[in-house]
Amino acid sequence: MTTKSTASPTPAGPFAIEAEGLVKTFGGEVRALDGVSFGVERGTVLGLLGPNGAGKTTAVRVLTTTLAPDQGRARVNGFDVVGQAQQVRESIGLAGQYAAVDENLTGRENLRMIGQLLHLSRRDAGRVADELLERFALTEAADRPSKTYSGGMRRRLDIAAALVHRPPVLFLDEPTTGLDPNSRNAVWSLIEQLVAGGTTVLLTTQYLEEADRLADRIVVVDRGTVIAEGTASELKAELGETVLDLGFADPVTAERAAAVLAGHWPGPPTAEGTLVELNVTSGPSQVMLALRVLDEAGLAPGTMTLREPSLDDVFLNLTGHRTFADEELEEAR
Amino acid sequence: MTTATNVLPEPATPVRRSKLAGAVGDALVLTERNLIGYVRIPEALFFSTVQPIMFVLLFRYVFGGAIATPGMSYVDYLMPGIFVQTVMFGAVGTSIGLAEDLHKGLIERFRSLPMASSAVLAGRTTADLVRNVFVMVLISAVGFLVGFRVHTNVLAFLAAIGLMLLFAYALSWGFSIIGLSAPNSETAQLMSFPLLFPLVFASTAFVPAATMPSWLRPFAEHQPVSVVVNAVRALTQGGPTARWVVPALLWSVGLLVVLMPLAVRRYRRAI
Ligand SMILES: Nc1ncnc2c1ncn2[C@@H]1O[C@H](COP(=O)(O)OP(=O)(O)OP(=O)(O)O)[C@@H](O)[C@H]1O
Ligand SMILES: [Mg+2]
C-alpha cells in the first residue's frame, strides 16, 4: 500500500512521528510538556493517554507546528516541526480537540474551502468534498449550515476535513469526547479503516477503552511527563486484567475489610468510602479467596462488581493519585 | 485495502502556483468564506448599521442645533464624521471575527495547513472591507435623506469614500492584533473601545476643535481620524483638498505598512 500525499514521504527511519525531550512552558510556571519523548512507527496508532491538563493537546500542537517547543526536537514524516514546518503541514491532517468547522458554512462548503486552501482545483475540491461527505454519511446534511449538525456529525465533518489531502499522518485530539456510544463506534471504525489503509495515527484520549481498542501502543502522560509506555496488554498486565469492586454498608466496615484482605492479596486493596477495590490478576480462584476470607471475618459485602480497569485505575497504580491533575494543580496554586 | 478506499477520497494533485499567487488565492478563498458568513446572518449586518443611523439622528436633530460650524451647515459638517466613525466601528468587526475563529479552533486548523500565513488575516480584513462598502452606501443614503449634500462633484465624493475605506482597512489590521490577543470575542470588542473612543470623539468628527480645552486641541487637530475627516470634508464640501488629503493618505498607507507585518507576526504565534 503506497500512501499518496502532497509531500513525498521521506525514506529515513521507520518512525512517522518522533518526539525528543519536548518542553513547553506557559507563563514560566505551567510546564505543559516537561521532557516528552516517544516514537510512532509508520502505519500504526499511538494512543496518548492522560487526564485533564496532562499536556496531550500541547503535544499535538507542537507536533502539528501550531506551537513552537521551548526545548527538544520533533520530526513528523521525516520533517522537522520547526525548521520544515511547511513540509510537515503537507504531511499531516489535524482534527483538534474542539471540532474546528465554520458554523456558518455548510458541510460541503467547509470541505471545499479546505480543498481550495490545499490548492486543489475548484473541480477537484468539489469532487473530494462530495466523496468525503458520502463516505462520512453526511451527504444528506451536506447543504445545511454546520451549526445545525449534531456533535457526532460535526466531529465526522472535522475528521473529514483533516483527510482532504490524504495525509500519511493523522492527529486526532480526543476524537470521541462528548459523543454517544453509537457515534463513538462510528468514529472508531472510521479510524480503523484509515489505519488499515496505511495511515499513521496519533490520537489522544482520556478513555482507556478507546486506547485499548485502537492503539498499537499507548503512551501515558501526566503533568507533562511520560509515566508509562507499552501496548494495552502490557499496561493491563501490570495492573491486572480485572478490577473487583466490593461495596460495604459503611466506610468503617470497608476499612476493616481492606485490612483483612491485605494479608491475602498480592496488590494492596484500596478502600474508598464504602468501596474496596481489588486488582484481580489470576482469575476466579482469587475472587473466591477474597469472598472466603471476608466470610470468615464476618464481613460479607453488600455488592460486588467485576470490571475492566479504567484510566483512573491505571493512574492510581502508576502514580498513586487519581486523574484529577487539573484540579490538583488548581489547589496547589 | 478495499476498506481504505472507502474512507479516503481519490487523490487529487494540487495546482502548482507561485508563492504570491498562492497567497492571493488563499486570501480570496477565506474572503469568500467570511462573506458567506455575513450573508447567512443578515441581521448582524442590519443591526450594525442601526447604531450609526442613531448617531446621525442624534447629532442632526438633538445636539446639532447647539454646535456652531463655520462655513457650512451642521449636517454637511457632521456626515463626514459619521462616515469615518462608521467605517472605524466596522473595523472592530475584524477583531471580533478573528477572536471567534481563534476560539473555535479554526485558526489552529488553518495554521496546520500548508497555506500562506497572511491569508487568514487578509481574508478577514478584505471581507470586512467589502462589508464596509455596503455600510457606506447605506449611511450615504441616510445622510442624503437628512439633508447632507456634496458641494463638489461625484468623483470627489467617490474619492472620499475610497480614502475612508483605505483608512478603515489599515485599522482592520490593527484590530486583528486585538482579536488574536483577546480571550474571547466579547472581550475583543471591549478591548477595542478604549482605542476607538478617544480616536473617534477627541477629534473633529462631530465638533470643531476650537471649542475644546487647550490641552486637548493639539491632539484633536492632528490625530489621524481628524485628518481623514477633514480630508473628506474638503473632498465633499470644497476648499483646499491637498492640505488634508495628502496627509490622510500618508497616515493610511503608513498604518497599513506598519500594522500588516505586526499582525502577521501575532498570527504566527496565536493559539
Ligand atoms: N495557551 C496556554 N496558556 C497557558 N496555559 C496553557 C495553555 N495551553 C495549555 N496550558 C496549560 O498547560 C497544561 C496542559 O494543557 P493541555 O491542554 O495540553 O492538556 P490536555 O492533556 O490536552 O488536557 P485536556 O484533557 O483537558 O484537554 C494545562 O495545565 C493547561 O492549563
Ligand atoms: Mg486537550
XYZ file of C-alpha atoms and ligand atoms in Angstrom:
636
model
C 0.000 0.000 0.000
C 1.530 3.265 -1.024
C 0.407 6.381 0.725
C -0.265 9.137 -1.733
C 0.229 12.598 -0.414
C 1.309 16.015 -1.469
C 4.592 15.699 0.439
C 6.723 12.808 -0.738
C 7.342 10.589 2.266
C 10.975 10.546 3.185
C 12.591 7.141 3.395
C 14.510 7.932 6.589
C 13.615 5.719 9.544
C 10.640 3.585 10.480
C 9.056 6.380 12.526
C 6.345 8.642 11.181
C 6.439 10.708 14.362
C 9.448 11.223 16.640
C 9.470 13.456 19.700
C 12.656 14.022 21.688
C 12.694 15.792 25.018
C 9.894 18.231 24.216
C 9.479 21.021 26.735
C 6.797 23.683 26.601
C 6.037 26.098 29.418
C 3.295 28.684 29.676
C 3.926 31.852 31.606
C 7.087 30.376 33.096
C 5.266 28.241 35.689
C 2.990 25.766 33.937
C 5.181 23.063 32.424
C 2.655 21.659 29.960
C 5.374 19.442 28.483
C 8.310 18.548 30.681
C 10.633 16.445 28.542
C 8.350 14.244 26.471
C 9.845 11.642 24.126
C 8.172 8.949 22.059
C 8.086 7.491 18.578
C 5.265 6.281 16.367
C 6.040 3.690 13.712
C 4.599 4.149 10.251
C 1.168 2.661 9.777
C 0.492 2.254 13.492
C -1.703 4.019 16.032
C -0.311 5.654 19.120
C -2.703 6.456 21.920
C -1.645 9.417 24.024
C -3.492 8.775 27.239
C -3.779 11.210 30.106
C -6.115 13.142 32.391
C -7.165 16.796 32.003
C -4.181 19.084 31.829
C -1.688 16.279 31.240
C -0.276 18.018 28.171
C -1.900 15.987 25.388
C -3.179 18.946 23.393
C 0.080 20.793 23.852
C 1.971 17.792 22.455
C -0.375 17.656 19.461
C 0.082 21.387 18.861
C 3.849 21.106 18.891
C 3.752 18.136 16.509
C 1.339 19.886 14.145
C 3.547 23.025 14.035
C 0.979 25.339 15.599
C 3.060 25.819 18.737
C 6.855 26.041 18.926
C 8.528 23.955 21.631
C 10.813 25.676 24.147
C 13.230 22.760 24.043
C 13.552 19.441 22.297
C 13.074 18.312 18.724
C 10.345 16.570 16.817
C 10.060 15.138 13.329
C 6.871 14.247 11.522
C 7.042 12.214 8.309
C 10.794 12.833 8.449
C 10.489 16.631 8.595
C 11.465 18.869 11.489
C 8.424 20.587 13.023
C 10.298 23.853 13.494
C 12.705 24.019 10.565
C 10.495 22.331 7.960
C 7.059 23.345 9.182
C 5.629 23.731 5.689
C 6.597 20.159 4.677
C 5.188 18.856 7.961
C 1.910 20.643 7.218
C 1.747 18.976 3.822
C 2.102 15.588 5.525
C -0.470 15.881 8.280
C -4.156 16.092 8.941
C -5.385 17.568 12.218
C -8.715 17.208 13.960
C -8.279 19.291 17.087
C -9.956 18.863 20.449
C -12.864 21.150 19.550
C -14.346 20.391 16.140
C -12.987 23.252 14.040
C -15.626 23.729 11.394
C -17.070 27.026 10.224
C -20.591 27.019 11.611
C -21.949 29.413 9.016
C -20.788 27.261 6.127
C -22.481 24.061 5.051
C -20.645 20.760 5.356
C -19.907 20.816 1.650
C -18.614 24.404 1.758
C -16.363 23.580 4.694
C -14.700 20.705 2.858
C -14.433 22.657 -0.401
C -12.768 25.506 1.423
C -10.131 23.170 2.852
C -9.574 21.673 -0.613
C -9.070 25.104 -2.126
C -6.712 26.104 0.660
C -4.728 22.989 -0.229
C -4.590 24.356 -3.767
C -6.771 21.739 -5.389
C -8.539 22.974 -8.485
C -12.143 24.065 -7.910
C -13.331 20.904 -9.645
C -11.120 18.589 -7.597
C -12.025 20.362 -4.355
C -15.693 19.845 -5.168
C -15.227 16.197 -6.052
C -13.157 15.430 -2.950
C -15.756 17.187 -0.797
C -18.559 15.108 -2.317
C -16.630 11.850 -1.845
C -15.828 12.606 1.769
C -19.411 13.620 2.552
C -20.587 10.346 1.066
C -18.070 8.262 2.997
C -18.771 10.034 6.270
C -22.551 9.655 5.888
C -23.066 13.401 5.641
C -24.487 13.644 2.126
C -27.997 14.284 3.335
C -26.878 17.142 5.581
C -24.285 18.408 3.117
C -26.090 21.619 2.248
C -27.185 22.637 5.721
C -25.093 25.115 7.725
C -22.909 23.018 10.006
C -24.215 24.817 13.086
C -27.317 22.648 12.690
C -25.226 19.459 12.951
C -25.222 17.159 15.961
C -21.992 16.685 17.908
C -21.276 13.410 16.128
C -21.883 14.884 12.661
C -19.676 17.849 13.453
C -16.927 15.554 14.631
C -17.179 13.468 11.466
C -17.048 16.607 9.333
C -13.996 17.729 11.294
C -12.196 14.440 10.699
C -13.213 14.511 7.029
C -11.666 17.980 6.761
C -8.401 16.515 8.046
C -8.365 13.933 5.239
C -8.876 16.130 2.173
C -5.261 15.801 1.012
C -4.917 12.137 2.090
C -2.263 12.898 4.693
C 0.021 9.995 5.662
C -0.021 11.151 9.297
C -3.209 11.990 11.147
C -3.587 13.729 14.526
C -6.853 13.296 16.401
C -7.211 15.145 19.697
C -9.879 13.425 21.792
C -11.890 12.381 18.730
C -14.777 10.858 20.687
C -15.114 13.030 23.772
C -18.735 14.044 24.179
C -20.107 11.526 21.670
C -22.811 8.976 22.394
C -21.864 5.279 22.124
C -23.188 4.993 18.569
C -21.257 7.959 17.211
C -18.225 6.818 19.152
C -18.343 3.445 17.461
C -18.721 5.103 14.066
C -15.594 7.191 14.672
C -13.701 4.155 15.925
C -14.400 2.068 12.845
C -13.505 5.056 10.704
C -10.106 5.268 12.349
C -9.633 1.529 11.930
C -10.323 1.799 8.213
C -7.803 4.596 7.868
C -5.129 2.606 9.655
C -5.886 -0.431 7.512
C -5.100 1.819 4.559
C -1.657 2.671 5.938
C -2.279 5.978 7.695
C -0.253 6.657 10.839
C -2.474 7.974 13.623
C -1.715 9.753 16.858
C -4.826 10.035 18.953
C -5.241 11.478 22.390
C -7.862 10.186 24.746
C -8.971 10.072 28.339
C -10.541 6.652 27.859
C -8.525 3.518 28.430
C -11.151 1.604 26.494
C -10.574 3.742 23.420
C -6.798 3.413 23.568
C -7.266 -0.299 24.151
C -9.390 -0.769 21.065
C -7.489 1.456 18.627
C -3.907 1.907 19.732
C -0.983 -0.375 18.898
C 0.996 1.388 21.562
C -0.034 3.600 24.438
C 1.926 6.443 25.984
C 0.549 7.558 29.332
C 1.272 11.190 30.177
C 0.705 13.018 33.416
C 1.756 16.577 34.238
C 3.838 16.872 31.116
C 5.859 13.696 31.527
C 5.576 10.169 30.165
C 4.814 7.886 33.094
C 4.253 4.625 31.239
C 4.535 3.237 27.758
C 3.622 -0.030 26.102
C 0.875 -1.995 24.443
C -2.538 -2.074 26.049
C -1.966 -5.619 27.277
C 1.411 -4.714 28.749
C -0.161 -1.882 30.704
C -3.006 -4.074 31.848
C -0.730 -6.942 32.828
C 0.961 -4.547 35.182
C -2.386 -3.762 36.649
C -4.337 -6.986 36.485
C -6.914 -7.895 33.887
C -9.911 -7.145 36.029
C -10.922 -4.968 38.944
C -13.171 -6.292 41.695
C -15.263 -3.669 43.481
C -16.815 -4.710 46.799
C -19.393 -2.479 48.431
C -19.950 -2.372 52.185
C -22.538 -0.835 54.462
C -20.276 1.963 55.741
C -16.708 3.285 55.375
C -15.556 1.773 58.680
C -16.530 -1.742 57.584
C -14.860 -1.106 54.238
C -11.631 -0.112 56.006
C -11.743 -3.264 58.101
C -12.421 -5.439 55.044
C -9.451 -3.885 53.239
C -7.246 -4.600 56.257
C -8.394 -8.217 56.414
C -7.795 -8.736 52.715
C -4.371 -7.085 52.747
C -2.684 -10.195 54.139
C -4.112 -12.469 51.438
C -3.730 -10.306 48.414
C -0.654 -9.585 46.220
C -1.518 -5.934 45.441
C -2.762 -3.741 48.292
C -6.543 -3.346 48.260
C -7.722 0.252 48.374
C -10.703 1.413 50.359
C -12.544 4.497 49.242
C -15.741 5.408 51.015
C -17.810 2.276 51.226
C -15.951 0.624 48.308
C -12.986 -1.721 48.382
C -11.132 -2.082 45.104
C -9.036 -5.167 44.261
C -6.910 -5.945 41.221
C -7.627 -9.478 40.075
C -4.559 -10.988 38.457
C -5.234 -14.730 38.485
C -8.885 -15.321 37.696
C -11.894 -16.726 39.586
C -9.906 -18.553 42.295
C -8.725 -15.194 43.539
C -12.255 -13.846 43.718
C -13.349 -16.919 45.646
C -10.447 -16.499 48.031
C -11.475 -12.922 48.722
C -15.051 -13.875 49.482
C -13.991 -16.776 51.725
C -11.619 -14.579 53.738
C -14.292 -11.934 54.186
C -16.912 -14.514 55.149
C -14.626 -15.926 57.851
C -14.145 -12.428 59.240
C -17.909 -11.885 59.250
C -17.644 -9.053 56.709
C -19.877 -10.115 53.824
C -20.020 -7.388 51.159
C -23.378 -5.958 50.103
C -22.478 -5.520 46.438
C -19.887 -6.953 44.085
C -18.830 -5.761 40.609
C -16.188 -7.144 38.246
C -15.000 -4.654 35.655
C -12.217 -3.686 33.259
C -9.603 -1.402 34.791
C -10.243 2.252 33.937
C -7.780 5.025 33.249
C -8.342 6.018 36.828
C -7.088 2.603 37.993
C -4.054 2.854 35.731
C -3.234 6.189 37.284
C -3.814 5.132 40.801
C -1.490 2.241 40.137
C 1.211 4.229 38.327
C 1.248 7.438 40.292
C -0.601 6.794 43.495
C -3.013 9.606 42.667
C -6.232 9.704 40.759
C -6.695 11.511 37.489
C -7.719 14.977 38.576
C -4.469 16.670 37.677
C -6.082 19.978 36.700
C -7.951 20.404 39.959
C -4.950 19.307 41.946
C -2.833 21.910 40.205
C -5.533 24.441 40.925
C -5.396 23.563 44.617
C -1.626 23.651 44.727
C -1.592 27.273 43.499
C -7.267 -2.365 1.206
C -10.835 -2.022 -0.016
C -11.714 -0.546 3.348
C -9.159 2.197 2.865
C -10.673 3.451 -0.362
C -13.966 3.583 1.497
C -12.775 6.446 3.625
C -10.123 8.427 1.806
C -11.025 10.488 -1.237
C -9.480 9.659 -4.603
C -6.190 11.529 -4.865
C -6.094 14.961 -6.466
C -2.996 16.854 -7.496
C -2.613 20.385 -6.156
C -2.292 23.071 -8.792
C 1.241 24.467 -8.818
C 1.223 28.199 -8.275
C 3.798 30.836 -7.460
C 4.091 31.793 -3.825
C 2.368 35.128 -4.372
C -0.442 33.647 -6.464
C -0.924 31.015 -3.787
C -1.136 33.615 -1.028
C -3.631 35.723 -3.007
C -5.681 32.621 -3.814
C -5.768 31.543 -0.149
C -6.836 35.045 0.900
C -9.651 35.054 -1.672
C -10.923 31.647 -0.534
C -11.115 32.958 3.027
C -12.640 36.269 1.945
C -15.408 34.306 0.288
C -15.835 32.191 3.405
C -16.208 35.279 5.608
C -18.608 36.963 3.201
C -20.800 33.854 3.185
C -20.886 34.198 6.961
C -22.112 37.807 6.655
C -24.712 36.875 4.065
C -26.031 33.994 6.187
C -26.604 36.319 9.149
C -28.087 39.450 7.528
C -29.384 40.539 10.945
C -25.814 41.204 12.074
C -25.201 43.458 9.088
C -28.546 45.179 9.511
C -28.135 45.913 13.188
C -24.560 47.088 12.769
C -25.995 49.966 10.710
C -28.566 50.847 13.350
C -26.039 52.488 15.650
C -24.574 54.867 13.048
C -28.086 55.792 11.918
C -28.971 56.628 15.528
C -25.857 58.799 15.662
C -26.934 60.619 12.519
C -30.360 61.327 14.001
C -28.947 62.223 17.418
C -26.416 64.756 16.160
C -28.535 66.062 13.298
C -31.694 66.705 15.336
C -30.710 66.747 19.034
C -27.160 68.069 19.530
C -26.675 69.708 16.147
C -28.510 72.913 16.973
C -26.046 73.653 19.758
C -22.921 73.157 17.648
C -21.719 76.076 15.541
C -19.786 75.154 12.420
C -18.060 77.886 10.442
C -18.632 77.939 6.708
C -21.054 75.044 6.339
C -24.349 73.705 7.664
C -24.037 71.270 10.554
C -25.366 68.313 8.583
C -22.661 68.831 5.954
C -20.090 69.073 8.752
C -21.494 66.024 10.543
C -21.769 63.410 7.799
C -18.024 63.083 7.049
C -17.545 62.442 10.773
C -20.318 59.861 10.778
C -18.840 58.133 7.718
C -15.432 57.813 9.347
C -16.920 56.732 12.660
C -18.948 54.068 10.878
C -16.045 52.501 8.994
C -13.953 52.562 12.154
C -16.607 50.751 14.168
C -16.836 48.355 11.224
C -13.140 47.620 11.662
C -13.886 46.372 15.174
C -15.699 43.543 13.403
C -12.272 42.319 12.317
C -11.167 41.795 15.895
C -14.441 40.104 16.847
C -14.365 37.761 13.850
C -10.779 36.720 14.417
C -11.317 36.176 18.148
C -14.212 33.881 17.231
C -12.124 31.932 14.721
C -9.368 31.580 17.270
C -11.730 30.492 19.998
C -13.466 27.902 17.846
C -10.182 26.288 16.831
C -10.433 27.367 13.190
C -7.179 29.288 13.362
C -5.461 26.189 14.712
C -6.728 24.222 11.723
C -5.654 26.928 9.273
C -2.239 27.072 10.873
C -1.808 23.330 10.449
C -2.449 23.678 6.704
C 0.351 24.458 4.250
C -1.071 27.857 3.386
C 0.233 31.428 3.406
C 0.358 32.823 6.942
C -1.062 36.150 5.745
C -4.161 34.532 4.248
C -6.403 34.325 7.315
C -5.839 38.000 8.125
C -6.031 39.143 4.520
C -9.244 37.168 4.051
C -10.840 38.651 7.139
C -9.796 42.252 6.517
C -10.846 42.068 2.873
C -14.253 40.676 3.789
C -14.645 43.496 6.305
C -13.664 45.975 3.587
C -16.436 44.639 1.353
C -18.822 44.839 4.276
C -17.799 48.450 4.856
C -18.616 49.266 1.229
C -22.196 48.119 1.798
C -22.493 50.010 5.050
C -21.137 53.172 3.395
C -23.763 53.006 0.662
C -26.454 52.696 3.291
C -25.206 55.503 5.503
C -24.744 57.769 2.476
C -28.385 57.212 1.598
C -29.408 58.089 5.158
C -27.176 61.174 5.006
C -28.781 62.401 1.802
C -32.217 61.831 3.343
C -31.460 64.096 6.309
C -30.106 66.877 4.126
C -26.422 66.157 3.531
C -25.203 67.466 0.152
C -21.991 67.048 -1.820
C -20.940 70.526 -2.980
C -18.074 69.369 -5.185
C -18.632 66.559 -7.673
C -19.324 62.820 -7.806
C -15.681 61.919 -8.437
C -14.515 63.805 -5.363
C -17.230 62.089 -3.328
C -16.117 58.664 -4.551
C -12.504 59.585 -3.788
C -13.576 60.491 -0.250
C -15.277 57.110 0.173
C -12.211 55.333 -1.216
C -9.978 57.200 1.210
C -12.129 56.239 4.198
C -12.249 52.598 3.121
C -8.458 52.542 2.826
C -8.107 54.103 6.291
C -10.531 51.561 7.771
C -8.722 48.729 6.002
C -5.461 49.782 7.634
C -7.189 49.930 11.030
C -8.647 46.456 10.447
C -5.123 45.060 10.502
C -4.543 46.795 13.821
C -7.776 45.454 15.266
C -6.848 41.966 14.079
C -3.976 42.074 16.575
C -6.504 42.763 19.342
C -8.714 39.932 18.085
C -5.821 37.472 18.186
C -4.839 38.577 21.699
C -8.301 38.523 23.288
C -9.554 35.562 25.293
C -12.933 35.646 23.517
C -14.956 37.708 21.075
C -16.876 39.737 23.671
C -13.612 40.786 25.266
C -12.162 41.552 21.853
C -14.955 44.055 21.342
C -14.490 45.563 24.801
C -10.727 45.772 24.262
C -11.257 47.683 21.026
C -13.293 50.502 22.539
C -10.626 52.194 24.687
C -8.674 52.649 21.472
C -11.645 53.638 19.383
C -13.379 56.148 21.627
C -10.624 58.739 22.070
C -9.769 58.499 18.396
C -13.363 58.994 17.255
C -14.594 61.504 19.830
C -11.466 63.522 20.648
C -11.410 64.516 17.018
C -13.022 66.971 14.675
C -15.563 64.347 13.629
C -18.523 65.950 15.409
C -17.390 69.305 16.795
C -14.725 71.824 15.749
C -11.526 71.582 17.811
C -11.776 75.299 18.648
C -14.391 74.518 21.327
C -12.122 72.018 23.116
C -9.807 72.822 26.060
C -6.343 73.924 25.023
C -4.587 70.764 26.260
C -6.825 68.559 24.071
C -6.815 70.748 20.973
C -3.389 69.814 19.530
C -4.251 66.103 19.698
C -7.752 66.598 18.313
C -6.476 68.649 15.414
C -3.658 66.400 14.308
C -4.604 62.839 15.086
C -5.308 60.640 12.043
C -9.086 60.453 12.430
C -9.355 64.244 12.287
C -7.017 64.362 9.326
C -9.166 61.850 7.442
C -12.427 63.584 8.429
C -11.038 66.942 7.297
C -9.932 65.399 4.019
C -13.441 64.028 3.491
C -14.927 67.446 4.276
C -12.611 69.086 1.777
C -13.487 66.494 -0.861
C -17.268 66.791 -0.357
C -17.695 70.448 0.627
C -14.883 72.136 -1.281
C -11.864 74.095 -0.111
C -8.155 73.265 -0.282
C -8.032 69.441 -0.679
C -4.334 68.588 -0.926
C -3.648 70.016 2.530
C -5.722 67.234 4.128
C -5.909 64.509 1.513
C -2.152 64.009 1.252
C -1.569 63.540 4.997
C -4.687 61.354 5.204
C -3.275 59.084 2.505
C 0.129 59.053 4.204
C -1.465 58.084 7.519
C -3.486 55.287 5.924
C -0.618 53.809 3.944
C 1.785 54.285 6.856
C -0.523 52.477 9.281
C -1.032 49.678 6.793
C 2.694 49.197 6.240
C 3.356 49.066 9.981
C 0.313 47.080 11.123
C 0.315 44.349 8.453
C 3.607 42.695 9.414
C 2.855 43.138 13.123
C -0.470 41.383 12.687
C 1.041 38.525 10.671
C 3.687 38.125 13.351
C 0.976 37.935 16.006
C -0.931 35.410 13.887
C 2.081 33.122 13.681
C 2.091 32.953 17.476
C -1.643 32.819 18.029
C -3.358 29.981 19.932
N -2.199 28.665 25.878
C -1.999 28.308 27.164
N -1.697 29.221 28.087
C -1.480 28.878 29.366
N -1.535 27.628 29.836
C -1.827 26.660 28.968
C -2.078 26.942 27.582
N -2.355 25.775 26.952
C -2.273 24.823 27.893
N -1.954 25.336 29.097
C -1.769 24.569 30.346
O -0.882 23.512 30.077
C -1.298 22.311 30.721
C -1.511 21.228 29.697
O -2.617 21.566 28.887
P -3.130 20.665 27.689
O -4.237 21.417 27.039
O -2.009 20.266 26.835
O -3.707 19.405 28.460
P -4.580 18.202 27.920
O -3.887 16.963 28.306
O -4.885 18.386 26.488
O -5.902 18.349 28.797
P -7.434 18.083 28.412
O -7.662 16.628 28.597
O -8.181 18.879 29.440
O -7.665 18.562 27.027
C -2.544 22.677 31.497
O -2.176 22.942 32.829
C -3.041 23.938 30.823
O -3.721 24.751 31.739
Mg -6.581 18.606 25.397
